Amino acid sequence: MKFYSTNNKNSRVSFREAAMKGLPNDNGLYMPQYIPDCKNLIKGIEKLSIQDISFIISKKFMIEDFSSSEIEEIIDSSITFSAPAIKLGVNFILELFHGPTLAFKDFGASFMARTFEKIVENNNKSLNILVATSGDTGSAVANGFYKVDGINVIILYPSNKVSKIQEQQISTLDENIFSLEVDGTFDDCQKLVKQAFLNAKINSTISLSSANSINISRLIPQTFYYFYAYSQLAQDSSVIFSVPSGNFGNLTAGVFSKFMGLPVRKFVASTNANDTVPRYMETGVYSPKPSVETISNAMDVGNPSNINRILDIYNYDINLIKNDIFSCSFSDEKTKDKILKILKNYEYVIDPHSAVGLLGLEKFHNLNNCKNPSICLSTAHPSKFSDIIEPLIKSNVDMPDRLKDLMSKEKRSIKINNDFDEFSDYLLSNFK
Ligand SMILES: *Cc1c(COP(=O)(O)O)cnc(C)c1O
């Protein structure tokens, strides 16, 4: 399997190269040359573990680059937690927050870290990973790569725009993890990272890679849990997935899964007030806006990168996209209401991102009369957003023990301005 750039289908690279580079030189996004057929997985899928599913899918994408036993090792060391589907009324919730940093990004980040570990081990070459984060990416990537030999991780996060817990997870690690607190928004952080990748001097001096949801090695493992979710539901019907969306990596992995053969009736792509994609679906005009702050801050993205992958898969045909994806946007007020209603009706505390997903599912069902089993991806544990939830529900959210220790650790991040020269100097004087 080779990977092409969304800006040039003729430029093909191996999985290793696509993973290491993160972004093609032409500023497109890597895409698999074809979406592999995994229909064979569906019959009897309920007998498979999430690791079995992960292995079968990974082999389809990676077998030209790694041996079967290497792929097995990557999965055994990264997919070490589950994704249970629980019932909430008529719908299901897929709890994707049982990993080390309590968010779905642990799947992609830990799989990517173990993949990179294998690549670096064979190449004997050190690597510097740049990550722009609106919160959860940074913590998951930092945790996934912590103490992995031969790899440094440099994380940029927007000052005062991530939760206390997220900041602790990003900024308290030492050794090979470096964090920069940027005076700006997530989009500014993302722009700095993009500029670094396109800068000739930096690229000739420092060996760079990315770990955002734009990296193909993070996207592939996100397909695992769509199949695993399906395996936990009734199997005689296609299903509806609601995906709380920001940079649209999670949704893209869902679309991959559908093209791989997973029976999906519809995706609901729910956003917060950052409604670039819902507006695009309504008007047919793609007009990104600066991001605005919301209580679901990991989805505060004004210009979602992965939209180009979705356009590519659907041949830029908005009608095909609309057949598969329904997209809608919700305010913070509606999100808070939903959190309270879920608590009242089911004694279940849901985080703000997942609440946006549930709102989308509800809206879809109000507009369409269909009985397909429906599942909302729950992307974070509520205790990660206790600063929003606790005042709202007027009680404490239980924090898993592994988070408690973290809160007393010392912050080590360096403050920088939203200025490329300053960022460039920092990189050139600290890394090679
Ligand atoms: C990153 C994140 C999202 C959005 O995922 P995308 O792949 O960027 O669309 C949703 N919820 C949480 C908790 C996140 O961390």
GROMACS .gro file of C-alpha atoms and ligand atoms in nm:
model
  447
    1MET     CA    1   0.000   0.000   0.000
    2LYS     CA    2   0.136   0.341  -0.102
    3PHE     CA    3   0.013   0.685   0.007
    4TYR     CA    4  -0.050   0.986  -0.215
    5SER     CA    5  -0.092   1.356  -0.144
    6THR     CA    6  -0.439   1.510  -0.174
    7ASN     CA    7  -0.265   1.775  -0.387
    8ASN     CA    8  -0.101   1.528  -0.624
    9LYS     CA    9  -0.223   1.173  -0.672
   10ASN     CA   10   0.092   1.080  -0.864
   11SER     CA   11   0.332   1.141  -0.577
   12ARG     CA   12   0.334   0.809  -0.391
   13VAL     CA   13   0.529   0.721  -0.080
   14SER     CA   14   0.550   0.423   0.156
   15PHE     CA   15   0.363   0.408   0.487
   16ARG     CA   16   0.692   0.467   0.671
   17GLU     CA   17   0.763   0.780   0.472
   18ALA     CA   18   0.406   0.912   0.504
   19ALA     CA   19   0.417   0.857   0.881
   20MET     CA   20   0.761   1.012   0.925
   21LYS     CA   21   0.693   1.317   0.711
   22GLY     CA   22   0.342   1.381   0.840
   23LEU     CA   23   0.272   1.629   0.562
   24PRO     CA   24   0.369   1.595   0.195
   25ASN     CA   25   0.595   1.871   0.054
   26ASP     CA   26   0.307   2.010  -0.151
   27ASN     CA   27   0.112   2.087   0.169
   28GLY     CA   28  -0.159   1.831   0.094
   29LEU     CA   29  -0.249   1.539   0.321
   30TYR     CA   30  -0.147   1.178   0.280
   31MET     CA   31  -0.415   0.935   0.168
   32PRO     CA   32  -0.400   0.560   0.117
   33GLN     CA   33  -0.375   0.471  -0.250
   34TYR     CA   34  -0.696   0.272  -0.209
   35ILE     CA   35  -0.923   0.199   0.087
   36PRO     CA   36  -0.868  -0.170   0.165
   37ASP     CA   37  -1.163  -0.405   0.161
   38CYS     CA   38  -1.230  -0.536   0.512
   39LYS     CA   39  -1.579  -0.680   0.451
   40ASN     CA   40  -1.453  -1.022   0.559
   41LEU     CA   41  -1.423  -0.883   0.907
   42ILE     CA   42  -1.796  -0.825   0.943
   43LYS     CA   43  -1.924  -1.181   0.958
   44GLY     CA   44  -1.845  -1.314   1.305
   45ILE     CA   45  -1.699  -0.984   1.418
   46GLU     CA   46  -1.865  -1.025   1.759
   47LYS     CA   47  -1.613  -1.300   1.834
   48LEU     CA   48  -1.312  -1.074   1.777
   49SER     CA   49  -1.132  -0.865   2.038
   50ILE     CA   50  -1.039  -0.507   1.963
   51GLN     CA   51  -0.679  -0.629   1.921
   52ASP     CA   52  -0.786  -0.892   1.666
   53ILE     CA   53  -0.973  -0.626   1.470
   54SER     CA   54  -0.679  -0.387   1.495
   55PHE     CA   55  -0.438  -0.648   1.363
   56ILE     CA   56  -0.648  -0.738   1.061
   57ILE     CA   57  -0.699  -0.372   0.964
   58SER     CA   58  -0.337  -0.267   1.026
   59LYS     CA   59  -0.202  -0.544   0.808
   60LYS     CA   60  -0.402  -0.413   0.515
   61PHE     CA   61  -0.236  -0.074   0.539
   62MET     CA   62   0.111  -0.161   0.670
   63ILE     CA   63   0.221  -0.506   0.556
   64GLU     CA   64   0.453  -0.368   0.286
   65ASP     CA   65   0.640  -0.176   0.554
   66PHE     CA   66   0.641  -0.404   0.858
   67SER     CA   67   0.641  -0.777   0.918
   68SER     CA   68   0.333  -0.941   1.060
   69SER     CA   69   0.506  -0.988   1.396
   70GLU     CA   70   0.615  -0.623   1.406
   71ILE     CA   71   0.256  -0.515   1.345
   72GLU     CA   72   0.147  -0.749   1.623
   73GLU     CA   73   0.403  -0.593   1.859
   74ILE     CA   74   0.283  -0.242   1.772
   75ILE     CA   75  -0.075  -0.339   1.854
   76ASP     CA   76   0.007  -0.533   2.170
   77SER     CA   77   0.196  -0.234   2.311
   78SER     CA   78  -0.052   0.036   2.205
   79ILE     CA   79  -0.408  -0.097   2.199
   80THR     CA   80  -0.397  -0.188   2.566
   81PHE     CA   81  -0.738  -0.050   2.667
   82SER     CA   82  -1.089  -0.114   2.549
   83ALA     CA   83  -1.379   0.087   2.408
   84PRO     CA   84  -1.699  -0.040   2.569
   85ALA     CA   85  -2.037   0.051   2.420
   86ILE     CA   86  -2.287   0.128   2.692
   87LYS     CA   87  -2.658   0.180   2.656
   88LEU     CA   88  -2.809   0.518   2.736
   89GLY     CA   89  -3.181   0.508   2.665
   90VAL     CA   90  -3.232   0.397   2.306
   91ASN     CA   91  -2.883   0.497   2.196
   92PHE     CA   92  -2.535   0.371   2.271
   93ILE     CA   93  -2.232   0.559   2.391
   94LEU     CA   94  -1.891   0.436   2.285
   95GLU     CA   95  -1.659   0.516   2.573
   96LEU     CA   96  -1.328   0.599   2.409
   97PHE     CA   97  -1.170   0.739   2.724
   98HIS     CA   98  -1.023   0.434   2.894
   99GLY     CA   99  -0.667   0.507   2.778
  100PRO     CA  100  -0.384   0.674   2.972
  101THR     CA  101  -0.500   1.036   2.924
  102LEU     CA  102  -0.873   0.965   2.928
  103ALA     CA  103  -0.949   1.070   2.571
  104PHE     CA  104  -0.999   0.897   2.238
  105LYS     CA  105  -0.676   1.050   2.110
  106ASP     CA  106  -0.490   0.787   2.316
  107PHE     CA  107  -0.574   0.532   2.046
  108GLY     CA  108  -0.407   0.726   1.768
  109ALA     CA  109  -0.122   0.864   1.976
  110SER     CA  110  -0.010   0.539   2.135
  111PHE     CA  111  -0.034   0.347   1.808
  112MET     CA  112   0.165   0.618   1.638
  113ALA     CA  113   0.429   0.622   1.913
  114ARG     CA  114   0.484   0.247   1.885
  115THR     CA  115   0.496   0.270   1.504
  116PHE     CA  116   0.758   0.545   1.523
  117GLU     CA  117   0.953   0.350   1.780
  118LYS     CA  118   0.981   0.068   1.526
  119ILE     CA  119   1.083   0.304   1.248
  120VAL     CA  120   1.349   0.480   1.455
  121GLU     CA  121   1.479   0.148   1.589
  122ASN     CA  122   1.544   0.028   1.234
  123ASN     CA  123   1.672   0.358   1.093
  124ASN     CA  124   1.884   0.458   1.390
  125LYS     CA  125   1.788   0.823   1.330
  126SER     CA  126   1.651   1.064   1.589
  127LEU     CA  127   1.327   1.243   1.525
  128ASN     CA  128   1.156   1.562   1.651
  129ILE     CA  129   0.780   1.563   1.654
  130LEU     CA  130   0.593   1.894   1.635
  131VAL     CA  131   0.239   1.900   1.768
  132ALA     CA  132  -0.011   2.183   1.775
  133THR     CA  133  -0.286   2.103   2.021
  134SER     CA  134  -0.616   2.246   2.134
  135GLY     CA  135  -0.582   2.022   2.440
  136ASP     CA  136  -0.622   1.652   2.405
  137THR     CA  137  -0.381   1.583   2.120
  138GLY     CA  138  -0.089   1.723   2.317
  139SER     CA  139  -0.159   1.522   2.627
  140ALA     CA  140  -0.216   1.198   2.439
  141VAL     CA  141   0.094   1.242   2.223
  142ALA     CA  142   0.315   1.345   2.516
  143ASN     CA  143   0.201   1.042   2.709
  144GLY     CA  144   0.233   0.805   2.413
  145PHE     CA  145   0.591   0.912   2.337
  146TYR     CA  146   0.718   0.973   2.689
  147LYS     CA  147   1.061   0.810   2.724
  148VAL     CA  148   1.053   0.658   2.374
  149ASP     CA  149   1.423   0.649   2.275
  150GLY     CA  150   1.547   0.868   1.992
  151ILE     CA  151   1.232   1.081   1.971
  152ASN     CA  152   1.165   1.432   2.106
  153VAL     CA  153   0.816   1.578   2.119
  154ILE     CA  154   0.760   1.955   2.100
  155ILE     CA  155   0.405   2.059   2.186
  156LEU     CA  156   0.247   2.399   2.115
  157TYR     CA  157  -0.070   2.483   2.304
  158PRO     CA  158  -0.276   2.804   2.326
  159SER     CA  159  -0.223   2.988   2.654
  160ASN     CA  160  -0.532   2.989   2.880
  161LYS     CA  161  -0.736   2.793   2.627
  162VAL     CA  162  -0.685   2.440   2.753
  163SER     CA  163  -0.824   2.296   3.077
  164LYS     CA  164  -0.611   2.275   3.391
  165ILE     CA  165  -0.587   1.899   3.363
  166GLN     CA  166  -0.491   1.914   2.997
  167GLU     CA  167  -0.222   2.170   3.073
  168GLN     CA  168  -0.082   1.951   3.352
  169GLN     CA  169  -0.077   1.651   3.119
  170ILE     CA  170   0.104   1.849   2.850
  171SER     CA  171   0.344   2.060   3.052
  172THR     CA  172   0.471   1.851   3.343
  173LEU     CA  173   0.660   1.576   3.160
  174ASP     CA  174   1.041   1.595   3.138
  175GLU     CA  175   1.309   1.403   2.940
  176ASN     CA  176   1.205   1.395   2.574
  177ILE     CA  177   0.886   1.604   2.605
  178PHE     CA  178   0.900   1.985   2.553
  179SER     CA  179   0.601   2.218   2.577
  180LEU     CA  180   0.547   2.571   2.447
  181GLU     CA  181   0.266   2.790   2.579
  182VAL     CA  182   0.172   3.013   2.283
  183ASP     CA  183   0.014   3.353   2.324
  184GLY     CA  184  -0.262   3.288   2.067
  185THR     CA  185  -0.531   3.041   1.954
  186PHE     CA  186  -0.510   2.679   1.843
  187ASP     CA  187  -0.519   2.797   1.482
  188ASP     CA  188  -0.211   3.010   1.555
  189CYS     CA  189  -0.033   2.706   1.699
  190GLN     CA  190  -0.128   2.502   1.396
  191LYS     CA  191  -0.003   2.776   1.165
  192LEU     CA  192   0.335   2.791   1.341
  193VAL     CA  193   0.374   2.416   1.300
  194LYS     CA  194   0.275   2.430   0.933
  195GLN     CA  195   0.525   2.712   0.876
  196ALA     CA  196   0.802   2.509   1.037
  197PHE     CA  197   0.728   2.216   0.807
  198LEU     CA  198   0.747   2.442   0.502
  199ASN     CA  199   1.062   2.624   0.617
  200ALA     CA  200   1.373   2.521   0.424
  201LYS     CA  201   1.629   2.609   0.691
  202ILE     CA  202   1.449   2.421   0.968
  203ASN     CA  203   1.395   2.119   0.747
  204SER     CA  204   1.756   2.099   0.641
  205THR     CA  205   1.876   2.118   1.003
  206ILE     CA  206   1.618   1.932   1.207
  207SER     CA  207   1.456   1.599   1.141
  208LEU     CA  208   1.085   1.680   1.182
  209SER     CA  209   0.764   1.487   1.195
  210SER     CA  210   0.408   1.563   1.301
  211ALA     CA  211   0.163   1.387   1.528
  212ASN     CA  212  -0.157   1.580   1.466
  213SER     CA  213  -0.463   1.405   1.343
  214ILE     CA  214  -0.319   1.484   0.999
  215ASN     CA  215  -0.061   1.205   1.046
  216ILE     CA  216  -0.179   0.893   0.867
  217SER     CA  217  -0.044   0.670   1.145
  218ARG     CA  218  -0.287   0.833   1.386
  219LEU     CA  219  -0.582   0.804   1.153
  220ILE     CA  220  -0.558   0.431   1.085
  221PRO     CA  221  -0.594   0.318   1.450
  222GLN     CA  222  -0.903   0.536   1.480
  223THR     CA  223  -1.081   0.299   1.241
  224PHE     CA  224  -1.034   0.011   1.490
  225TYR     CA  225  -1.298   0.130   1.732
  226TYR     CA  226  -1.561   0.194   1.466
  227PHE     CA  227  -1.545  -0.177   1.381
  228TYR     CA  228  -1.525  -0.269   1.748
  229ALA     CA  229  -1.830  -0.052   1.822
  230TYR     CA  230  -2.021  -0.231   1.550
  231SER     CA  231  -1.918  -0.568   1.695
  232GLN     CA  232  -2.086  -0.475   2.022
  233LEU     CA  233  -2.420  -0.376   1.865
  234ALA     CA  234  -2.691  -0.577   1.697
  235GLN     CA  235  -2.540  -0.703   1.375
  236ASP     CA  236  -2.828  -0.727   1.135
  237SER     CA  237  -2.853  -0.360   1.054
  238SER     CA  238  -2.640  -0.071   0.943
  239VAL     CA  239  -2.566   0.179   1.218
  240ILE     CA  240  -2.558   0.552   1.274
  241PHE     CA  241  -2.246   0.706   1.426
  242SER     CA  242  -2.244   1.048   1.584
  243VAL     CA  243  -1.897   1.200   1.598
  244PRO     CA  244  -1.821   1.515   1.799
  245SER     CA  245  -1.590   1.692   1.556
  246GLY     CA  246  -1.321   1.958   1.560
  247ASN     CA  247  -1.037   1.888   1.319
  248PHE     CA  248  -1.247   1.608   1.163
  249GLY     CA  249  -0.984   1.334   1.203
  250ASN     CA  250  -1.221   1.111   1.395
  251LEU     CA  251  -1.491   1.153   1.132
  252THR     CA  252  -1.241   1.084   0.852
  253ALA     CA  253  -1.149   0.755   1.021
  254GLY     CA  254  -1.520   0.674   1.034
  255VAL     CA  255  -1.555   0.745   0.662
  256PHE     CA  256  -1.253   0.521   0.595
  257SER     CA  257  -1.428   0.248   0.794
  258LYS     CA  258  -1.742   0.279   0.586
  259PHE     CA  259  -1.543   0.254   0.262
  260MET     CA  260  -1.363  -0.048   0.412
  261GLY     CA  261  -1.700  -0.221   0.438
  262LEU     CA  262  -1.845  -0.130   0.775
  263PRO     CA  263  -2.225  -0.103   0.743
  264VAL     CA  264  -2.289   0.263   0.826
  265ARG     CA  265  -2.621   0.426   0.747
  266LYS     CA  266  -2.512   0.779   0.835
  267PHE     CA  267  -2.249   0.980   1.014
  268VAL     CA  268  -2.361   1.273   1.222
  269ALA     CA  269  -2.075   1.524   1.243
  270SER     CA  270  -2.160   1.748   1.536
  271THR     CA  271  -1.968   2.065   1.605
  272ASN     CA  272  -1.980   2.338   1.864
  273ALA     CA  273  -2.011   2.702   1.754
  274ASN     CA  274  -1.716   2.643   1.519
  275ASP     CA  275  -1.953   2.558   1.238
  276THR     CA  276  -1.739   2.575   0.922
  277VAL     CA  277  -1.838   2.226   0.807
  278PRO     CA  278  -2.213   2.246   0.884
  279ARG     CA  279  -2.219   2.578   0.695
  280TYR     CA  280  -2.036   2.417   0.406
  281MET     CA  281  -2.289   2.134   0.395
  282GLU     CA  282  -2.574   2.382   0.391
  283THR     CA  283  -2.439   2.636   0.142
  284GLY     CA  284  -2.187   2.436  -0.065
  285VAL     CA  285  -1.933   2.710   0.000
  286TYR     CA  286  -1.632   2.630   0.215
  287SER     CA  287  -1.543   2.942   0.410
  288PRO     CA  288  -1.329   2.886   0.718
  289LYS     CA  289  -1.349   3.131   1.006
  290PRO     CA  290  -1.119   3.206   1.298
  291SER     CA  291  -1.194   2.966   1.581
  292VAL     CA  292  -1.414   3.078   1.869
  293GLU     CA  293  -1.385   2.957   2.227
  294THR     CA  294  -1.642   2.714   2.359
  295ILE     CA  295  -1.683   2.478   2.655
  296SER     CA  296  -1.589   2.188   2.426
  297ASN     CA  297  -1.250   2.341   2.361
  298ALA     CA  298  -1.084   2.040   2.197
  299MET     CA  299  -1.320   2.107   1.906
  300ASP     CA  300  -1.249   2.479   1.873
  301VAL     CA  301  -1.122   2.458   1.518
  302GLY     CA  302  -1.211   2.717   1.256
  303ASN     CA  303  -1.049   2.548   0.957
  304PRO     CA  304  -1.047   2.169   1.000
  305SER     CA  305  -0.749   2.015   0.819
  306ASN     CA  306  -0.906   1.678   0.752
  307ILE     CA  307  -1.183   1.823   0.538
  308ASN     CA  308  -0.947   1.781   0.241
  309ARG     CA  309  -0.932   1.407   0.301
  310ILE     CA  310  -1.310   1.388   0.312
  311LEU     CA  311  -1.339   1.591  -0.010
  312ASP     CA  312  -1.079   1.364  -0.171
  313ILE     CA  313  -1.261   1.041  -0.078
  314TYR     CA  314  -1.588   1.175  -0.215
  315ASN     CA  315  -1.430   1.321  -0.529
  316TYR     CA  316  -1.525   1.672  -0.421
  317ASP     CA  317  -1.894   1.587  -0.474
  318ILE     CA  318  -2.095   1.756  -0.203
  319ASN     CA  319  -2.404   1.549  -0.279
  320LEU     CA  320  -2.214   1.226  -0.214
  321ILE     CA  321  -2.088   1.377   0.109
  322LYS     CA  322  -2.440   1.474   0.214
  323ASN     CA  323  -2.561   1.120   0.145
  324ASP     CA  324  -2.325   0.990   0.409
  325ILE     CA  325  -2.279   1.279   0.650
  326PHE     CA  326  -2.523   1.502   0.833
  327SER     CA  327  -2.352   1.793   1.004
  328CYS     CA  328  -2.486   2.037   1.260
  329SER     CA  329  -2.365   2.287   1.518
  330PHE     CA  330  -2.469   2.348   1.880
  331SER     CA  331  -2.424   2.632   2.127
  332ASP     CA  332  -2.269   2.602   2.470
  333GLU     CA  333  -2.614   2.661   2.623
  334LYS     CA  334  -2.760   2.357   2.444
  335THR     CA  335  -2.454   2.154   2.541
  336LYS     CA  336  -2.492   2.240   2.909
  337ASP     CA  337  -2.863   2.154   2.895
  338LYS     CA  338  -2.777   1.818   2.745
  339ILE     CA  339  -2.523   1.739   3.018
  340LEU     CA  340  -2.787   1.817   3.282
  341LYS     CA  341  -3.057   1.613   3.107
  342ILE     CA  342  -2.832   1.309   3.070
  343LEU     CA  343  -2.742   1.331   3.436
  344LYS     CA  344  -3.105   1.361   3.539
  345ASN     CA  345  -3.235   1.083   3.314
  346TYR     CA  346  -2.953   0.829   3.341
  347GLU     CA  347  -2.734   0.932   3.637
  348TYR     CA  348  -2.448   0.946   3.388
  349VAL     CA  349  -2.200   1.233   3.369
  350ILE     CA  350  -2.100   1.308   3.011
  351ASP     CA  351  -1.825   1.545   2.900
  352PRO     CA  352  -1.910   1.855   2.690
  353HIS     CA  353  -1.766   1.715   2.364
  354SER     CA  354  -1.966   1.395   2.386
  355ALA     CA  355  -2.274   1.601   2.478
  356VAL     CA  356  -2.238   1.784   2.145
  357GLY     CA  357  -2.235   1.441   1.979
  358LEU     CA  358  -2.555   1.340   2.157
  359LEU     CA  359  -2.726   1.664   2.052
  360GLY     CA  360  -2.642   1.585   1.691
  361LEU     CA  361  -2.780   1.235   1.719
  362GLU     CA  362  -3.101   1.368   1.871
  363LYS     CA  363  -3.139   1.626   1.594
  364PHE     CA  364  -3.082   1.366   1.325
  365HIS     CA  365  -3.348   1.140   1.473
  366ASN     CA  366  -3.592   1.428   1.505
  367LEU     CA  367  -3.553   1.501   1.134
  368ASN     CA  368  -3.543   1.142   1.009
  369ASN     CA  369  -3.754   0.848   1.093
  370CYS     CA  370  -3.505   0.564   1.106
  371LYS     CA  371  -3.461   0.286   1.353
  372ASN     CA  372  -3.099   0.196   1.295
  373PRO     CA  373  -2.894   0.134   1.607
  374SER     CA  374  -2.722   0.461   1.691
  375ILE     CA  375  -2.399   0.518   1.871
  376CYS     CA  376  -2.238   0.837   1.988
  377LEU     CA  377  -1.862   0.845   2.025
  378SER     CA  378  -1.773   0.967   2.372
  379THR     CA  379  -1.437   1.130   2.325
  380ALA     CA  380  -1.328   1.222   2.679
  381HIS     CA  381  -1.380   1.131   3.041
  382PRO     CA  382  -1.585   1.404   3.217
  383SER     CA  383  -1.320   1.456   3.486
  384LYS     CA  384  -1.092   1.608   3.220
  385PHE     CA  385  -1.340   1.894   3.201
  386SER     CA  386  -1.432   1.920   3.566
  387ASP     CA  387  -1.380   2.298   3.558
  388ILE     CA  388  -1.684   2.319   3.331
  389ILE     CA  389  -1.892   2.032   3.459
  390GLU     CA  390  -1.863   2.070   3.837
  391PRO     CA  391  -2.012   2.422   3.858
  392LEU     CA  392  -2.283   2.309   3.618
  393ILE     CA  393  -2.395   1.993   3.797
  394LYS     CA  394  -2.306   2.138   4.139
  395SER     CA  395  -2.122   1.829   4.251
  396ASN     CA  396  -1.782   1.669   4.211
  397VAL     CA  397  -1.680   1.456   3.917
  398ASP     CA  398  -1.479   1.156   4.030
  399MET     CA  399  -1.124   1.172   3.909
  400PRO     CA  400  -0.946   0.846   3.827
  401ASP     CA  401  -0.640   0.795   4.051
  402ARG     CA  402  -0.392   0.833   3.771
  403LEU     CA  403  -0.508   1.191   3.721
  404LYS     CA  404  -0.495   1.284   4.088
  405ASP     CA  405  -0.115   1.254   4.115
  406LEU     CA  406  -0.067   1.463   3.808
  407MET     CA  407  -0.238   1.771   3.945
  408SER     CA  408   0.038   1.852   4.195
  409LYS     CA  409   0.325   1.831   3.944
  410GLU     CA  410   0.527   2.136   3.841
  411LYS     CA  411   0.455   2.307   3.507
  412ARG     CA  412   0.763   2.313   3.283
  413SER     CA  413   0.637   2.480   2.964
  414ILE     CA  414   0.809   2.781   2.805
  415LYS     CA  415   0.601   3.084   2.701
  416ILE     CA  416   0.637   3.211   2.344
  417ASN     CA  417   0.463   3.478   2.136
  418ASN     CA  418   0.261   3.395   1.830
  419ASP     CA  419   0.563   3.476   1.616
  420PHE     CA  420   0.736   3.246   1.371
  421ASP     CA  421   1.084   3.392   1.421
  422GLU     CA  422   1.075   3.322   1.792
  423PHE     CA  423   0.952   2.967   1.735
  424SER     CA  424   1.212   2.908   1.466
  425ASP     CA  425   1.495   3.031   1.693
  426TYR     CA  426   1.376   2.803   1.970
  427LEU     CA  427   1.377   2.501   1.738
  428LEU     CA  428   1.712   2.577   1.577
  429SER     CA  429   1.889   2.635   1.905
  430ASN     CA  430   1.751   2.331   2.089
  431PHE     CA  431   1.716   2.050   1.835
  432LYS     CA  432   1.902   1.892   1.547
  433LIG     C1  433  -0.986   1.613   1.956
  433LIG     C2  434  -1.114   1.595   2.023
  433LIG     C3  435  -1.234   1.598   1.951
  433LIG     C4  436  -1.238   1.626   1.802
  433LIG     O1  437  -1.178   1.526   1.725
  433LIG     P1  438  -1.132   1.558   1.575
  433LIG     O2  439  -1.072   1.432   1.527
  433LIG     O3  440  -1.032   1.670   1.585
  433LIG     O4  441  -1.254   1.600   1.502
  433LIG     C5  442  -1.351   1.574   2.019
  433LIG     N1  443  -1.352   1.553   2.152
  433LIG     C6  444  -1.240   1.552   2.225
  433LIG     C7  445  -1.248   1.528   2.371
  433LIG     C8  446  -1.117   1.572   2.163
  433LIG     O5  447  -1.007   1.570   2.235
   0.00000   0.00000   0.00000
